[in-house]
XYZ file of C-alpha atoms in Angstrom:
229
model
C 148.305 126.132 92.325
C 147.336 129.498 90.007
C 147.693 132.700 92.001
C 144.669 134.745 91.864
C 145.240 137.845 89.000
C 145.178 141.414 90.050
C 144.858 140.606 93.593
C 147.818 142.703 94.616
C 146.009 145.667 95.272
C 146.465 148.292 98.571
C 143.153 147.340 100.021
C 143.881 143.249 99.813
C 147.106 144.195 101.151
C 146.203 145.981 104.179
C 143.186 143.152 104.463
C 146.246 140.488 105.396
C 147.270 142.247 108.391
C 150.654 141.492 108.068
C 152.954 141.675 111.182
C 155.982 143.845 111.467
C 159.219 141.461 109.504
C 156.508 140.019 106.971
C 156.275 141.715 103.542
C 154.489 140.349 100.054
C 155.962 140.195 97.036
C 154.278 141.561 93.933
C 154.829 139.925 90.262
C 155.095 142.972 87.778
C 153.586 140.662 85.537
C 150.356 139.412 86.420
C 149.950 141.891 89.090
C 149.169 139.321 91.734
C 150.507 138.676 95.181
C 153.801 136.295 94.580
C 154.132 133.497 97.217
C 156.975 131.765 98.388
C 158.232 129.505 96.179
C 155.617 130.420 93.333
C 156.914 131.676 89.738
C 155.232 132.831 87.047
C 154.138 130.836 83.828
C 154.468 132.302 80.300
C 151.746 130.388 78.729
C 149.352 130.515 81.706
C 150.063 134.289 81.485
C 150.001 133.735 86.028
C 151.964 132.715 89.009
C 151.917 128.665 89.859
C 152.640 127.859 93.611
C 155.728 125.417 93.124
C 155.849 125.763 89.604
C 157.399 122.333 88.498
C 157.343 123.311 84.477
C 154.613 123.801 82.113
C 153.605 120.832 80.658
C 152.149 120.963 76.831
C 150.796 117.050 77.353
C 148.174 118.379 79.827
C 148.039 121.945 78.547
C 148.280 123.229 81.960
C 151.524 123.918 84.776
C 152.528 121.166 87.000
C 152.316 123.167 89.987
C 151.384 122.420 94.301
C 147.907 121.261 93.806
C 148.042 118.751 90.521
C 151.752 116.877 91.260
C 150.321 113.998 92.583
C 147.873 113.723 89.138
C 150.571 114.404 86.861
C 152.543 111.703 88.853
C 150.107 109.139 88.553
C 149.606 110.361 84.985
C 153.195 109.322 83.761
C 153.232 106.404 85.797
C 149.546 104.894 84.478
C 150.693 105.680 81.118
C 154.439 104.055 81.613
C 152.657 100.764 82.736
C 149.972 100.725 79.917
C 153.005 101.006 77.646
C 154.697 98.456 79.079
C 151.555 96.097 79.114
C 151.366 96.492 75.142
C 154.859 95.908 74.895
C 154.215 92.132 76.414
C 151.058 91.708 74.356
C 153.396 92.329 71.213
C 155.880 89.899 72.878
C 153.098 87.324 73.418
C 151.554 87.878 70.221
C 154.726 86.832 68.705
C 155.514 83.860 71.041
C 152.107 82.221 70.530
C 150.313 83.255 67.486
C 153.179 84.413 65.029
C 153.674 80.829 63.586
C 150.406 79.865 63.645
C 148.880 83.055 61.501
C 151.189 82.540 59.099
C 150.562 78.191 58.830
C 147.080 79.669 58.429
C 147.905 81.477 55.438
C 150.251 78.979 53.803
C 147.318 76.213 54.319
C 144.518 79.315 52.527
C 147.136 79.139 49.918
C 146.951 75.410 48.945
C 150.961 75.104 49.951
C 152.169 72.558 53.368
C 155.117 74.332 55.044
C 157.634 72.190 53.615
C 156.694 72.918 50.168
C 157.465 76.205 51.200
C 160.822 76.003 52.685
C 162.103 73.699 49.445
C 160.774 75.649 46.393
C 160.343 78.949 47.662
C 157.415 79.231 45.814
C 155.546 82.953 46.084
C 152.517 83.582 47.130
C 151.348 85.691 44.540
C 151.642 82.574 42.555
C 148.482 81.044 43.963
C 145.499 82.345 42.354
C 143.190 80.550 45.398
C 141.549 83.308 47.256
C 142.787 83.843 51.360
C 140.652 81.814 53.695
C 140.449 83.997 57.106
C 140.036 80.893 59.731
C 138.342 81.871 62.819
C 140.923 80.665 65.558
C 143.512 83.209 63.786
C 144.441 85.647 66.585
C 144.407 88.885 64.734
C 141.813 89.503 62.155
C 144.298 91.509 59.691
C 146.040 89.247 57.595
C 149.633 88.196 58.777
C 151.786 90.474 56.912
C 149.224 93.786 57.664
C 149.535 92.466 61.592
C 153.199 92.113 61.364
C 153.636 95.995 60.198
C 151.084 97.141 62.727
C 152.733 94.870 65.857
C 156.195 96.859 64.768
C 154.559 100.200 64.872
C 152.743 99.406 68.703
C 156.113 98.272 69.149
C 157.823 101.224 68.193
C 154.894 103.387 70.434
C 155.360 101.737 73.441
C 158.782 101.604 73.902
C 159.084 105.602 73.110
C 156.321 106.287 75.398
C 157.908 103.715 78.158
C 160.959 105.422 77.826
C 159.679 109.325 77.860
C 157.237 108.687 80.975
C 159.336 106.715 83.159
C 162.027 109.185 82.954
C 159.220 111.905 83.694
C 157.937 109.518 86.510
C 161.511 109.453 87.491
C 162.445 112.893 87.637
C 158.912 113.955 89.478
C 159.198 111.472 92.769
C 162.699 112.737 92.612
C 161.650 116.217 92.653
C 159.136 115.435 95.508
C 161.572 114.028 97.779
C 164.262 116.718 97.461
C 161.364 118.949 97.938
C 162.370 120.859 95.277
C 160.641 121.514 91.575
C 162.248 121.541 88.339
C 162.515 125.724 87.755
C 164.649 125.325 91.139
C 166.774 122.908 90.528
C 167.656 125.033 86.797
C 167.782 127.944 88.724
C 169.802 126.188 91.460
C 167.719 128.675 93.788
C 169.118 128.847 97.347
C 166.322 126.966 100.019
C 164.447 129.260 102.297
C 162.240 126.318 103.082
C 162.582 123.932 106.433
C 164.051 120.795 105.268
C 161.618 117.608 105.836
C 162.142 113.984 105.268
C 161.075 112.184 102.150
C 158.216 110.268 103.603
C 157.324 113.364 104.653
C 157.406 115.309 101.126
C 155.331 112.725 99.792
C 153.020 112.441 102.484
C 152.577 116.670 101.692
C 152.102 115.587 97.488
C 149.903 112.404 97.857
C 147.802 113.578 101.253
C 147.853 111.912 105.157
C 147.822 109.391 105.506
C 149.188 106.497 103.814
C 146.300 105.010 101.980
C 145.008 103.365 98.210
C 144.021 106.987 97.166
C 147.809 107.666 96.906
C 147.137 105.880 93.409
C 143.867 107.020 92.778
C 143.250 109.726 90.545
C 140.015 110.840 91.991
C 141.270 110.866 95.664
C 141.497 114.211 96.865
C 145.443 114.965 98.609
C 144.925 116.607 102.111
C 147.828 119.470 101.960
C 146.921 121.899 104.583
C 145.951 125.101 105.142
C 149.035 127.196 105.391
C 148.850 130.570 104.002
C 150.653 130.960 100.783
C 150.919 134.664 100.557
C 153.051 135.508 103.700
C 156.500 135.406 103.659
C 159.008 136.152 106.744
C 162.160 137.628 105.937
């Protein structure tokens, strides 16, 4: 949604035709034509249409053009999160106990020998036996530490998208972006209905390539440099 630079110039101006009540706003800025609803980035160094925030993830604003990829973004990356989470759970469930029988029985030592005498590990000069139906090919202890960390990963990146997941389908259903809501900026815009506002994000109609990332979104072909007062 970047607004062309330096566009705001007497000749483009007079090249709109604009009709007696309509006037253009010019950002002192970035010397560009400033539409309706548009506000200008400090790290793009331009104005976004619907500026929802600059995001530092992507390196770029989430503005009228790129919602619905930032959307499906967040969400891809919420359920990939949550998918390691349950490989960590089944890990645990299923091949916890066995990796670490597997280890005991490299060792020389039954499991019961183990839970009387308490005997160490580092007592047993035999070297480790890696068996082949082991489910991770790091020894138990090594897999243990890196389950935790993948643990630790997933759950802060669950947590962090979601809520950005959240607070986007939000936005597009109030029809309002995140500098707005801050701003609490009054609405000059004609109120639509939710299916509607997502309908104008993901494109018309209804279809799979609402959750595909290379599916173009149909948003029309108003002009986004006139605005009636």
């Amino acid at each position: 949604g970047a607004v062309p630079k330096g566009n705001a110039t007497k000749e483009f101006i007079e090249s709109l035709q604009l009709k007696p009540g309509q006037v253009v706003y010019k950002c002192p800025k970035c010397c560009s034509i400033k539409p309706d609803r548009a506000h200008h980035c400090s790290v793009c160094k331009r104005c976004i249409r619907k500026m929802d925030h600059h995001c530092p993830w992507v390196n770029n604003c989430v503005g009228e053009n790129n919602q619905k990829y930032f959307v499906l973004f967040t969400m891809y990356i919420a359920l990939i999160s949550l998918h390691a989470l349950i490989m960590v759970g089944f890990h645990f469930l299923h091949c916890f106990e066995e990796d670490w029988t597997n280890l005991l029985q490299a060792y020389g030592l039954t499991r019961e020998e183990t839970a009387e005498a308490r005997i160490s590990l580092h007592e047993k000069k035999q070297p480790l036996k890696v068996s082949s139906t082991e489910c991770s090919s790091f020894s138990p202890p090594t897999t243990v530490i890196l389950l935790i960390l993948l643990c630790f990963e997933g759950l802060l990146f669950l947590i962090f998208t979601s809520v950005m997941f959240g607070t986007q389908v939000h936005s597009i259903c109030t029809d309002e972006t995140g500098i707005e809501q801050l701003k609490k900026e009054e609405r000059r815009w004609a109120k639509k209905t939710k299916w509607m506002n997502m309908k104008a994000v993901f494109g018309h109609p209804f279809s799979l390539g609402w959750a595909s990332p290379f599916a173009t979104p149909d948003q029309g072909k108003a002009d986004p440099y006139q605005y009636v007062v």
